Every structure is written in structure tokens, then in C-alpha cells.
mmCIF file with all atom_site columns, C-alpha atoms in Angstrom:
data_model
loop_
_atom_site.group_PDB
_atom_site.id
_atom_site.type_symbol
_atom_site.label_atom_id
_atom_site.label_alt_id
_atom_site.label_comp_id
_atom_site.label_asym_id
_atom_site.label_entity_id
_atom_site.label_seq_id
_atom_site.pdbx_PDB_ins_code
_atom_site.Cartn_x
_atom_site.Cartn_y
_atom_site.Cartn_z
_atom_site.occupancy
_atom_site.B_iso_or_equiv
_atom_site.pdbx_formal_charge
_atom_site.auth_seq_id
_atom_site.auth_comp_id
_atom_site.auth_asym_id
_atom_site.auth_atom_id
_atom_site.pdbx_PDB_model_num
ATOM 1   C CA . MET N 1 1   ? 0.000  0.000  0.000   1.00 0.00 ? 1   MET N CA 1
ATOM 2   C CA . VAL N 1 2   ? 1.387  3.428  -0.969  1.00 0.00 ? 2   VAL N CA 1
ATOM 3   C CA . LEU N 1 3   ? 1.580  5.829  1.957   1.00 0.00 ? 3   LEU N CA 1
ATOM 4   C CA . ASP N 1 4   ? -0.716 8.867  1.549   1.00 0.00 ? 4   ASP N CA 1
ATOM 5   C CA . LEU N 1 5   ? 1.892  11.566 2.074   1.00 0.00 ? 5   LEU N CA 1
ATOM 6   C CA . ARG N 1 6   ? 0.568  15.110 1.799   1.00 0.00 ? 6   ARG N CA 1
ATOM 7   C CA . VAL N 1 7   ? 2.605  18.286 2.188   1.00 0.00 ? 7   VAL N CA 1
ATOM 8   C CA . CYS N 1 8   ? 1.366  21.859 2.520   1.00 0.00 ? 8   CYS N CA 1
ATOM 9   C CA . PHE N 1 9   ? 3.895  24.620 1.812   1.00 0.00 ? 9   PHE N CA 1
ATOM 10  C CA . ILE N 1 10  ? 2.803  27.816 3.553   1.00 0.00 ? 10  ILE N CA 1
ATOM 11  C CA . GLY N 1 11  ? 4.371  31.254 3.473   1.00 0.00 ? 11  GLY N CA 1
ATOM 12  C CA . GLU N 1 12  ? 5.152  34.174 1.222   1.00 0.00 ? 12  GLU N CA 1
ATOM 13  C CA . SER N 1 13  ? 6.260  34.917 -2.345  1.00 0.00 ? 13  SER N CA 1
ATOM 14  C CA . PHE N 1 14  ? 9.332  32.671 -2.312  1.00 0.00 ? 14  PHE N CA 1
ATOM 15  C CA . VAL N 1 15  ? 7.038  29.746 -1.526  1.00 0.00 ? 15  VAL N CA 1
ATOM 16  C CA . ALA N 1 16  ? 4.716  30.842 -4.324  1.00 0.00 ? 16  ALA N CA 1
ATOM 17  C CA . GLY N 1 17  ? 7.689  31.038 -6.702  1.00 0.00 ? 17  GLY N CA 1
ATOM 18  C CA . VAL N 1 18  ? 7.299  34.661 -7.759  1.00 0.00 ? 18  VAL N CA 1
ATOM 19  C CA . GLY N 1 19  ? 9.699  35.459 -10.604 1.00 0.00 ? 19  GLY N CA 1
ATOM 20  C CA . ASP N 1 20  ? 10.171 31.850 -11.701 1.00 0.00 ? 20  ASP N CA 1
ATOM 21  C CA . GLN N 1 21  ? 9.650  31.368 -15.416 1.00 0.00 ? 21  GLN N CA 1
ATOM 22  C CA . LYS N 1 22  ? 8.885  27.692 -14.715 1.00 0.00 ? 22  LYS N CA 1
ATOM 23  C CA . CYS N 1 23  ? 6.202  28.587 -12.128 1.00 0.00 ? 23  CYS N CA 1
ATOM 24  C CA . LEU N 1 24  ? 7.625  26.124 -9.583  1.00 0.00 ? 24  LEU N CA 1
ATOM 25  C CA . GLY N 1 25  ? 9.654  28.083 -7.032  1.00 0.00 ? 25  GLY N CA 1
ATOM 26  C CA . TRP N 1 26  ? 11.766 26.113 -4.581  1.00 0.00 ? 26  TRP N CA 1
ATOM 27  C CA . ALA N 1 27  ? 8.689  24.351 -3.201  1.00 0.00 ? 27  ALA N CA 1
ATOM 28  C CA . GLY N 1 28  ? 7.636  22.903 -6.543  1.00 0.00 ? 28  GLY N CA 1
ATOM 29  C CA . ARG N 1 29  ? 11.188 21.823 -7.223  1.00 0.00 ? 29  ARG N CA 1
ATOM 30  C CA . LEU N 1 30  ? 11.359 19.984 -3.888  1.00 0.00 ? 30  LEU N CA 1
ATOM 31  C CA . ALA N 1 31  ? 8.113  18.170 -4.664  1.00 0.00 ? 31  ALA N CA 1
ATOM 32  C CA . ALA N 1 32  ? 9.496  17.158 -8.070  1.00 0.00 ? 32  ALA N CA 1
ATOM 33  C CA . ARG N 1 33  ? 12.703 15.869 -6.459  1.00 0.00 ? 33  ARG N CA 1
ATOM 34  C CA . ALA N 1 34  ? 10.680 13.729 -4.070  1.00 0.00 ? 34  ALA N CA 1
ATOM 35  C CA . ILE N 1 35  ? 8.772  12.147 -6.947  1.00 0.00 ? 35  ILE N CA 1
ATOM 36  C CA . ALA N 1 36  ? 12.015 11.558 -8.846  1.00 0.00 ? 36  ALA N CA 1
ATOM 37  C CA . ALA N 1 37  ? 13.472 9.879  -5.743  1.00 0.00 ? 37  ALA N CA 1
ATOM 38  C CA . GLY N 1 38  ? 10.560 7.446  -5.637  1.00 0.00 ? 38  GLY N CA 1
ATOM 39  C CA . GLN N 1 39  ? 8.606  9.202  -2.882  1.00 0.00 ? 39  GLN N CA 1
ATOM 40  C CA . PRO N 1 40  ? 5.030  9.834  -4.071  1.00 0.00 ? 40  PRO N CA 1
ATOM 41  C CA . LEU N 1 41  ? 3.253  12.744 -2.439  1.00 0.00 ? 41  LEU N CA 1
ATOM 42  C CA . THR N 1 42  ? 0.446  15.233 -2.845  1.00 0.00 ? 42  THR N CA 1
ATOM 43  C CA . TYR N 1 43  ? 1.831  18.765 -2.910  1.00 0.00 ? 43  TYR N CA 1
ATOM 44  C CA . TYR N 1 44  ? -0.072 21.952 -2.049  1.00 0.00 ? 44  TYR N CA 1
ATOM 45  C CA . ASN N 1 45  ? 1.508  25.351 -2.648  1.00 0.00 ? 45  ASN N CA 1
ATOM 46  C CA . LEU N 1 46  ? -0.193 27.843 -0.333  1.00 0.00 ? 46  LEU N CA 1
ATOM 47  C CA . GLY N 1 47  ? 2.236  30.751 -0.717  1.00 0.00 ? 47  GLY N CA 1
ATOM 48  C CA . ILE N 1 48  ? 0.874  34.311 -0.870  1.00 0.00 ? 48  ILE N CA 1
ATOM 49  C CA . ARG N 1 49  ? 2.918  37.223 -2.181  1.00 0.00 ? 49  ARG N CA 1
ATOM 50  C CA . ARG N 1 50  ? 3.626  40.015 0.349   1.00 0.00 ? 50  ARG N CA 1
ATOM 51  C CA . GLU N 1 51  ? 2.076  38.099 3.216   1.00 0.00 ? 51  GLU N CA 1
ATOM 52  C CA . ASN N 1 52  ? 3.640  38.562 6.645   1.00 0.00 ? 52  ASN N CA 1
ATOM 53  C CA . SER N 1 53  ? 3.714  36.094 9.535   1.00 0.00 ? 53  SER N CA 1
ATOM 54  C CA . THR N 1 54  ? 0.734  37.683 11.305  1.00 0.00 ? 54  THR N CA 1
ATOM 55  C CA . GLU N 1 55  ? -1.394 37.141 8.208   1.00 0.00 ? 55  GLU N CA 1
ATOM 56  C CA . LEU N 1 56  ? -0.039 33.620 7.816   1.00 0.00 ? 56  LEU N CA 1
ATOM 57  C CA . ARG N 1 57  ? -0.886 32.825 11.423  1.00 0.00 ? 57  ARG N CA 1
ATOM 58  C CA . SER N 1 58  ? -4.509 33.807 10.809  1.00 0.00 ? 58  SER N CA 1
ATOM 59  C CA . ARG N 1 59  ? -5.047 31.539 7.798   1.00 0.00 ? 59  ARG N CA 1
ATOM 60  C CA . TRP N 1 60  ? -2.733 28.539 7.858   1.00 0.00 ? 60  TRP N CA 1
ATOM 61  C CA . GLU N 1 61  ? -4.938 26.169 9.863   1.00 0.00 ? 61  GLU N CA 1
ATOM 62  C CA . ALA N 1 62  ? -8.092 26.814 7.833   1.00 0.00 ? 62  ALA N CA 1
ATOM 63  C CA . GLU N 1 63  ? -6.202 26.182 4.595   1.00 0.00 ? 63  GLU N CA 1
ATOM 64  C CA . CYS N 1 64  ? -4.178 23.157 5.688   1.00 0.00 ? 64  CYS N CA 1
ATOM 65  C CA . THR N 1 65  ? -6.892 21.242 7.556   1.00 0.00 ? 65  THR N CA 1
ATOM 66  C CA . PRO N 1 66  ? -9.031 20.236 4.538   1.00 0.00 ? 66  PRO N CA 1
ATOM 67  C CA . ARG N 1 67  ? -5.890 19.279 2.618   1.00 0.00 ? 67  ARG N CA 1
ATOM 68  C CA . LEU N 1 68  ? -4.462 17.091 5.399   1.00 0.00 ? 68  LEU N CA 1
ATOM 69  C CA . PRO N 1 69  ? -7.268 14.720 6.385   1.00 0.00 ? 69  PRO N CA 1
ATOM 70  C CA . VAL N 1 70  ? -7.135 12.238 9.234   1.00 0.00 ? 70  VAL N CA 1
ATOM 71  C CA . GLY N 1 71  ? -5.233 9.117  8.252   1.00 0.00 ? 71  GLY N CA 1
ATOM 72  C CA . CYS N 1 72  ? -2.681 10.695 5.922   1.00 0.00 ? 72  CYS N CA 1
ATOM 73  C CA . ASP N 1 73  ? 0.991  11.353 6.624   1.00 0.00 ? 73  ASP N CA 1
ATOM 74  C CA . ALA N 1 74  ? 0.557  15.104 7.066   1.00 0.00 ? 74  ALA N CA 1
ATOM 75  C CA . ARG N 1 75  ? 3.454  17.543 6.733   1.00 0.00 ? 75  ARG N CA 1
ATOM 76  C CA . VAL N 1 76  ? 3.692  21.339 6.764   1.00 0.00 ? 76  VAL N CA 1
ATOM 77  C CA . VAL N 1 77  ? 6.653  23.310 5.420   1.00 0.00 ? 77  VAL N CA 1
ATOM 78  C CA . ILE N 1 78  ? 6.702  26.896 6.709   1.00 0.00 ? 78  ILE N CA 1
ATOM 79  C CA . SER N 1 79  ? 8.674  29.820 5.314   1.00 0.00 ? 79  SER N CA 1
ATOM 80  C CA . THR N 1 80  ? 8.087  33.425 6.353   1.00 0.00 ? 80  THR N CA 1
ATOM 81  C CA . GLY N 1 81  ? 9.993  36.476 7.582   1.00 0.00 ? 81  GLY N CA 1
ATOM 82  C CA . ALA N 1 82  ? 11.111 38.458 4.540   1.00 0.00 ? 82  ALA N CA 1
ATOM 83  C CA . ASN N 1 83  ? 7.977  40.588 4.553   1.00 0.00 ? 83  ASN N CA 1
ATOM 84  C CA . ASP N 1 84  ? 8.000  40.965 8.330   1.00 0.00 ? 84  ASP N CA 1
ATOM 85  C CA . THR N 1 85  ? 11.388 42.667 8.144   1.00 0.00 ? 85  THR N CA 1
ATOM 86  C CA . GLN N 1 86  ? 10.486 45.155 5.414   1.00 0.00 ? 86  GLN N CA 1
ATOM 87  C CA . VAL N 1 87  ? 10.251 48.744 6.630   1.00 0.00 ? 87  VAL N CA 1
ATOM 88  C CA . GLU N 1 88  ? 6.934  50.556 6.341   1.00 0.00 ? 88  GLU N CA 1
ATOM 89  C CA . ASN N 1 89  ? 5.942  53.797 8.079   1.00 0.00 ? 89  ASN N CA 1
ATOM 90  C CA . GLY N 1 90  ? 9.292  54.018 9.835   1.00 0.00 ? 90  GLY N CA 1
ATOM 91  C CA . GLY N 1 91  ? 9.448  50.501 11.224  1.00 0.00 ? 91  GLY N CA 1
ATOM 92  C CA . PRO N 1 92  ? 9.307  46.819 10.315  1.00 0.00 ? 92  PRO N CA 1
ATOM 93  C CA . ARG N 1 93  ? 5.965  45.544 9.074   1.00 0.00 ? 93  ARG N CA 1
ATOM 94  C CA . VAL N 1 94  ? 5.926  43.097 11.983  1.00 0.00 ? 94  VAL N CA 1
ATOM 95  C CA . ASP N 1 95  ? 7.756  43.619 15.263  1.00 0.00 ? 95  ASP N CA 1
ATOM 96  C CA . PRO N 1 96  ? 10.453 40.925 15.679  1.00 0.00 ? 96  PRO N CA 1
ATOM 97  C CA . ASP N 1 97  ? 8.918  39.716 18.947  1.00 0.00 ? 97  ASP N CA 1
ATOM 98  C CA . ASP N 1 98  ? 5.593  39.275 17.176  1.00 0.00 ? 98  ASP N CA 1
ATOM 99  C CA . SER N 1 99  ? 7.305  37.439 14.302  1.00 0.00 ? 99  SER N CA 1
ATOM 100 C CA . VAL N 1 100 ? 8.733  34.923 16.742  1.00 0.00 ? 100 VAL N CA 1
ATOM 101 C CA . ASP N 1 101 ? 5.415  34.621 18.574  1.00 0.00 ? 101 ASP N CA 1
ATOM 102 C CA . ASN N 1 102 ? 3.619  34.003 15.265  1.00 0.00 ? 102 ASN N CA 1
ATOM 103 C CA . MET N 1 103 ? 6.042  31.260 14.284  1.00 0.00 ? 103 MET N CA 1
ATOM 104 C CA . ALA N 1 104 ? 5.777  29.676 17.730  1.00 0.00 ? 104 ALA N CA 1
ATOM 105 C CA . ALA N 1 105 ? 1.981  29.675 17.487  1.00 0.00 ? 105 ALA N CA 1
ATOM 106 C CA . ILE N 1 106 ? 2.035  28.020 14.056  1.00 0.00 ? 106 ILE N CA 1
ATOM 107 C CA . LEU N 1 107 ? 4.479  25.350 15.205  1.00 0.00 ? 107 LEU N CA 1
ATOM 108 C CA . ARG N 1 108 ? 2.396  24.719 18.305  1.00 0.00 ? 108 ARG N CA 1
ATOM 109 C CA . GLY N 1 109 ? -0.739 24.383 16.204  1.00 0.00 ? 109 GLY N CA 1
ATOM 110 C CA . VAL N 1 110 ? 0.917  21.955 13.787  1.00 0.00 ? 110 VAL N CA 1
ATOM 111 C CA . ARG N 1 111 ? 2.109  19.812 16.682  1.00 0.00 ? 111 ARG N CA 1
ATOM 112 C CA . GLU N 1 112 ? -1.344 19.813 18.299  1.00 0.00 ? 112 GLU N CA 1
ATOM 113 C CA . LYS N 1 113 ? -2.777 18.547 15.010  1.00 0.00 ? 113 LYS N CA 1
ATOM 114 C CA . GLY N 1 114 ? -0.341 15.632 15.098  1.00 0.00 ? 114 GLY N CA 1
ATOM 115 C CA . TRP N 1 115 ? 1.378  16.809 11.915  1.00 0.00 ? 115 TRP N CA 1
ATOM 116 C CA . GLN N 1 116 ? 5.096  17.144 11.167  1.00 0.00 ? 116 GLN N CA 1
ATOM 117 C CA . ALA N 1 117 ? 6.630  20.586 10.536  1.00 0.00 ? 117 ALA N CA 1
ATOM 118 C CA . MET N 1 118 ? 9.769  21.868 8.873   1.00 0.00 ? 118 MET N CA 1
ATOM 119 C CA . VAL N 1 119 ? 10.791 25.529 8.606   1.00 0.00 ? 119 VAL N CA 1
ATOM 120 C CA . VAL N 1 120 ? 12.762 27.076 5.749   1.00 0.00 ? 120 VAL N CA 1
ATOM 121 C CA . ALA N 1 121 ? 14.522 30.340 6.520   1.00 0.00 ? 121 ALA N CA 1
ATOM 122 C CA . PRO N 1 122 ? 13.968 33.431 4.368   1.00 0.00 ? 122 PRO N CA 1
ATOM 123 C CA . PRO N 1 123 ? 16.685 34.019 1.741   1.00 0.00 ? 123 PRO N CA 1
ATOM 124 C CA . PRO N 1 124 ? 18.852 37.136 1.266   1.00 0.00 ? 124 PRO N CA 1
ATOM 125 C CA . ASN N 1 125 ? 17.936 40.010 -1.013  1.00 0.00 ? 125 ASN N CA 1
ATOM 126 C CA . ALA N 1 126 ? 19.802 42.917 -2.601  1.00 0.00 ? 126 ALA N CA 1
ATOM 127 C CA . ASP N 1 127 ? 19.028 45.431 0.183   1.00 0.00 ? 127 ASP N CA 1
ATOM 128 C CA . ASP N 1 128 ? 21.846 45.339 2.748   1.00 0.00 ? 128 ASP N CA 1
ATOM 129 C CA . GLU N 1 129 ? 19.878 47.158 5.444   1.00 0.00 ? 129 GLU N CA 1
ATOM 130 C CA . HIS N 1 130 ? 16.969 44.773 5.046   1.00 0.00 ? 130 HIS N CA 1
ATOM 131 C CA . ASN N 1 131 ? 19.365 41.843 5.234   1.00 0.00 ? 131 ASN N CA 1
ATOM 132 C CA . VAL N 1 132 ? 20.620 42.979 8.650   1.00 0.00 ? 132 VAL N CA 1
ATOM 133 C CA . ARG N 1 133 ? 17.089 42.725 10.020  1.00 0.00 ? 133 ARG N CA 1
ATOM 134 C CA . LEU N 1 134 ? 16.570 39.434 8.205   1.00 0.00 ? 134 LEU N CA 1
ATOM 135 C CA . VAL N 1 135 ? 19.683 37.864 9.736   1.00 0.00 ? 135 VAL N CA 1
ATOM 136 C CA . ALA N 1 136 ? 18.572 38.889 13.231  1.00 0.00 ? 136 ALA N CA 1
ATOM 137 C CA . LEU N 1 137 ? 15.152 37.280 12.742  1.00 0.00 ? 137 LEU N CA 1
ATOM 138 C CA . ASP N 1 138 ? 16.740 34.211 11.169  1.00 0.00 ? 138 ASP N CA 1
ATOM 139 C CA . ALA N 1 139 ? 18.800 33.659 14.335  1.00 0.00 ? 139 ALA N CA 1
ATOM 140 C CA . ARG N 1 140 ? 15.718 33.923 16.532  1.00 0.00 ? 140 ARG N CA 1
ATOM 141 C CA . TYR N 1 141 ? 13.773 31.506 14.333  1.00 0.00 ? 141 TYR N CA 1
ATOM 142 C CA . ALA N 1 142 ? 16.678 29.066 14.538  1.00 0.00 ? 142 ALA N CA 1
ATOM 143 C CA . ASP N 1 143 ? 16.656 29.213 18.343  1.00 0.00 ? 143 ASP N CA 1
ATOM 144 C CA . LEU N 1 144 ? 12.892 28.757 18.439  1.00 0.00 ? 144 LEU N CA 1
ATOM 145 C CA . CYS N 1 145 ? 12.977 25.722 16.161  1.00 0.00 ? 145 CYS N CA 1
ATOM 146 C CA . GLU N 1 146 ? 15.817 24.155 18.095  1.00 0.00 ? 146 GLU N CA 1
ATOM 147 C CA . GLU N 1 147 ? 13.796 24.495 21.284  1.00 0.00 ? 147 GLU N CA 1
ATOM 148 C CA . ALA N 1 148 ? 10.693 23.090 19.572  1.00 0.00 ? 148 ALA N CA 1
ATOM 149 C CA . LYS N 1 149 ? 12.734 20.256 17.995  1.00 0.00 ? 149 LYS N CA 1
ATOM 150 C CA . VAL N 1 150 ? 11.593 21.250 14.509  1.00 0.00 ? 150 VAL N CA 1
ATOM 151 C CA . PRO N 1 151 ? 14.025 21.100 11.557  1.00 0.00 ? 151 PRO N CA 1
ATOM 152 C CA . TYR N 1 152 ? 15.109 24.600 10.546  1.00 0.00 ? 152 TYR N CA 1
ATOM 153 C CA . LEU N 1 153 ? 16.915 24.969 7.243   1.00 0.00 ? 153 LEU N CA 1
ATOM 154 C CA . ARG N 1 154 ? 18.941 28.169 7.244   1.00 0.00 ? 154 ARG N CA 1
ATOM 155 C CA . ALA N 1 155 ? 19.310 29.626 3.773   1.00 0.00 ? 155 ALA N CA 1
ATOM 156 C CA . TYR N 1 156 ? 20.662 33.139 4.198   1.00 0.00 ? 156 TYR N CA 1
ATOM 157 C CA . GLN N 1 157 ? 24.424 32.608 4.294   1.00 0.00 ? 157 GLN N CA 1
ATOM 158 C CA . PRO N 1 158 ? 24.696 29.867 1.646   1.00 0.00 ? 158 PRO N CA 1
ATOM 159 C CA . LEU N 1 159 ? 22.626 31.907 -0.795  1.00 0.00 ? 159 LEU N CA 1
ATOM 160 C CA . ARG N 1 160 ? 24.376 35.155 0.106   1.00 0.00 ? 160 ARG N CA 1
ATOM 161 C CA . GLU N 1 161 ? 27.592 33.479 -1.031  1.00 0.00 ? 161 GLU N CA 1
ATOM 162 C CA . ASN N 1 162 ? 25.936 31.934 -4.083  1.00 0.00 ? 162 ASN N CA 1
ATOM 163 C CA . GLN N 1 163 ? 26.796 33.953 -7.181  1.00 0.00 ? 163 GLN N CA 1
ATOM 164 C CA . ILE N 1 164 ? 23.913 32.562 -9.216  1.00 0.00 ? 164 ILE N CA 1
ATOM 165 C CA . TRP N 1 165 ? 21.346 33.523 -6.585  1.00 0.00 ? 165 TRP N CA 1
ATOM 166 C CA . MET N 1 166 ? 22.745 37.022 -6.043  1.00 0.00 ? 166 MET N CA 1
ATOM 167 C CA . ARG N 1 167 ? 23.101 37.665 -9.761  1.00 0.00 ? 167 ARG N CA 1
ATOM 168 C CA . ASP N 1 168 ? 19.589 36.407 -10.434 1.00 0.00 ? 168 ASP N CA 1
ATOM 169 C CA . ILE N 1 169 ? 17.890 38.615 -7.832  1.00 0.00 ? 169 ILE N CA 1
ATOM 170 C CA . ALA N 1 170 ? 19.936 41.641 -8.961  1.00 0.00 ? 170 ALA N CA 1
ATOM 171 C CA . ALA N 1 171 ? 18.679 41.075 -12.498 1.00 0.00 ? 171 ALA N CA 1
ATOM 172 C CA . GLY N 1 172 ? 15.092 41.087 -11.238 1.00 0.00 ? 172 GLY N CA 1
ATOM 173 C CA . ASP N 1 173 ? 13.422 43.157 -8.527  1.00 0.00 ? 173 ASP N CA 1
ATOM 174 C CA . GLY N 1 174 ? 16.195 42.710 -5.962  1.00 0.00 ? 174 GLY N CA 1
ATOM 175 C CA . TYR N 1 175 ? 14.232 40.040 -4.103  1.00 0.00 ? 175 TYR N CA 1
ATOM 176 C CA . HIS N 1 176 ? 12.915 37.335 -6.387  1.00 0.00 ? 176 HIS N CA 1
ATOM 177 C CA . PRO N 1 177 ? 15.135 35.229 -8.635  1.00 0.00 ? 177 PRO N CA 1
ATOM 178 C CA . GLY N 1 178 ? 14.283 33.548 -11.887 1.00 0.00 ? 178 GLY N CA 1
ATOM 179 C CA . ALA N 1 179 ? 14.433 29.831 -12.555 1.00 0.00 ? 179 ALA N CA 1
ATOM 180 C CA . ALA N 1 180 ? 18.212 29.645 -12.071 1.00 0.00 ? 180 ALA N CA 1
ATOM 181 C CA . GLY N 1 181 ? 18.037 31.155 -8.597  1.00 0.00 ? 181 GLY N CA 1
ATOM 182 C CA . TYR N 1 182 ? 15.221 28.872 -7.510  1.00 0.00 ? 182 TYR N CA 1
ATOM 183 C CA . ASP N 1 183 ? 17.253 25.929 -8.803  1.00 0.00 ? 183 ASP N CA 1
ATOM 184 C CA . GLU N 1 184 ? 20.018 26.916 -6.374  1.00 0.00 ? 184 GLU N CA 1
ATOM 185 C CA . PHE N 1 185 ? 17.627 27.376 -3.462  1.00 0.00 ? 185 PHE N CA 1
ATOM 186 C CA . ALA N 1 186 ? 16.027 23.965 -4.044  1.00 0.00 ? 186 ALA N CA 1
ATOM 187 C CA . ALA N 1 187 ? 19.402 22.250 -4.441  1.00 0.00 ? 187 ALA N CA 1
ATOM 188 C CA . LEU N 1 188 ? 20.461 23.670 -1.071  1.00 0.00 ? 188 LEU N CA 1
ATOM 189 C CA . LEU N 1 189 ? 17.384 22.285 0.658   1.00 0.00 ? 189 LEU N CA 1
ATOM 190 C CA . ALA N 1 190 ? 16.920 19.006 -1.210  1.00 0.00 ? 190 ALA N CA 1
ATOM 191 C CA . PRO N 1 191 ? 19.119 16.597 0.815   1.00 0.00 ? 191 PRO N CA 1
ATOM 192 C CA . HIS N 1 192 ? 17.508 17.659 4.081   1.00 0.00 ? 192 HIS N CA 1
ATOM 193 C CA . TRP N 1 193 ? 14.031 17.652 2.569   1.00 0.00 ? 193 TRP N CA 1
ATOM 194 C CA . LEU N 1 194 ? 14.381 14.097 1.264   1.00 0.00 ? 194 LEU N CA 1
ATOM 195 C CA . LEU N 1 195 ? 15.720 12.871 4.597   1.00 0.00 ? 195 LEU N CA 1
ATOM 196 C CA . TRP N 1 196 ? 12.849 14.536 6.438   1.00 0.00 ? 196 TRP N CA 1
ATOM 197 C CA . LEU N 1 197 ? 10.294 12.890 4.157   1.00 0.00 ? 197 LEU N CA 1
ATOM 198 C CA . SER N 1 198 ? 11.764 9.453  4.773   1.00 0.00 ? 198 SER N CA 1
ATOM 199 C CA . ASP N 1 199 ? 12.323 9.949  8.504   1.00 0.00 ? 199 ASP N CA 1
ATOM 200 C CA . PRO N 1 200 ? 10.661 13.037 10.040  1.00 0.00 ? 200 PRO N CA 1
ATOM 201 C CA . GLY N 1 201 ? 12.116 12.221 13.442  1.00 0.00 ? 201 GLY N CA 1
ATOM 202 C CA . SER N 1 202 ? 15.708 12.213 12.210  1.00 0.00 ? 202 SER N CA 1
ATOM 203 C CA . GLU N 1 203 ? 18.233 14.722 13.496  1.00 0.00 ? 203 GLU N CA 1
ATOM 204 C CA . LEU N 1 204 ? 18.651 16.988 10.492  1.00 0.00 ? 204 LEU N CA 1
ATOM 205 C CA . PRO N 1 205 ? 21.826 19.025 10.329  1.00 0.00 ? 205 PRO N CA 1
ATOM 206 C CA . VAL N 1 206 ? 21.166 22.760 10.322  1.00 0.00 ? 206 VAL N CA 1
ATOM 207 C CA . VAL N 1 207 ? 21.967 24.401 6.990   1.00 0.00 ? 207 VAL N CA 1
ATOM 208 C CA . ARG N 1 208 ? 24.441 27.175 7.793   1.00 0.00 ? 208 ARG N CA 1
#
């Protein structure tokens, strides 16, 4: 009997794959890699462009619940933070303490549902000042996930040093890459993603 594995990807524009000519983003590429590796799954992309973590907190459960019925192997991949750390009206769109509280609430809700969670960190962009705020939130998310025993895949530093990613976002809007950049993002995450699918309780190394 084939296991009914279902995965909801929730978060912002990078989850949705904004800018990708192939309309896959990193989430679609990870789903394709799982299929290619012989791991069938049902994949739901629930990314929303410009959404922050407060907005995600208000909708994730209502959207995931009908897609992850009782009896399936239910997984949720969460990625948020880039929009929280954008400056509007003289301050970040979401206070960092609230960003952490929102993530904690989502992780708590996923656990209470009996589902498995994994968190993907927000990637770097072309705005150095924004990146400073992003790195600070990234560190707090990492600490939170370590405490909650949830895999947290850090993406900032590897992609900041990745010439293809940085060149691709510079050629676009400074935030979103094209297909080549998403290829790099997915390749970074893929080994940990495939291990998590096969053994969600495994000790995944943190991507640095």
C-alpha cells in the first residue's frame, strides 16, 4: 500500500515562486525531487505574495486542515519572515517579537494537530539594510525551532555566497530570482528535505 503523504507549503512569495519562469519556485522543485526519488506525495503550494507572519498565522490552519485529512501522513513546510522585516511607516511591518510569537503559534498548532513541521529560513535580497534585520530574525527563528525540535533549514548565508542567486535577484526586482536562482535554493534544501520525508524524526543538520 502506498503511503498517503501530503505536504502543505505555507508562506510568502518565495514559496509561491514569484519570478520563476517555470512557475515552480523552490517548493515545486522539492516536490518534483521527491517524486524523482521514488517518494510519491500530494503537494499543495499555499504561498501568498507580500504576506507577513501575522497574516499567515490567521489563515494557515483553515487552509491546511481540509488538505491534510485524518489518516494521511501530514506535513507542513513553513517559510516566512522576509515581509515581516520590510520597513513601512518608519518601522518593520511586523515587530520581531511578534514574528517569533507568530512562528511559535504556528508550530504549536501543527504539533497539536499531530502533523510534522519543517521551517525554511527566508533568503537574502539585494538590500543590505533589510538583510541585517533578516539575519537577526533568522537567528531567533533558529533558536525557536531548536527548542521546539523542529528542523530549521537556514538559507541566508549559503545563498548570500551563491553567485547565481545574487546575480539572479539583482537582475530582477532585488528580491525574487528567476528559474536559475530557484534551482540553487532547491538544491540547497533538497538533501535535508528528502531525509525529512523518509524519517521526520531524524536529526537533520542545520543548513548554515
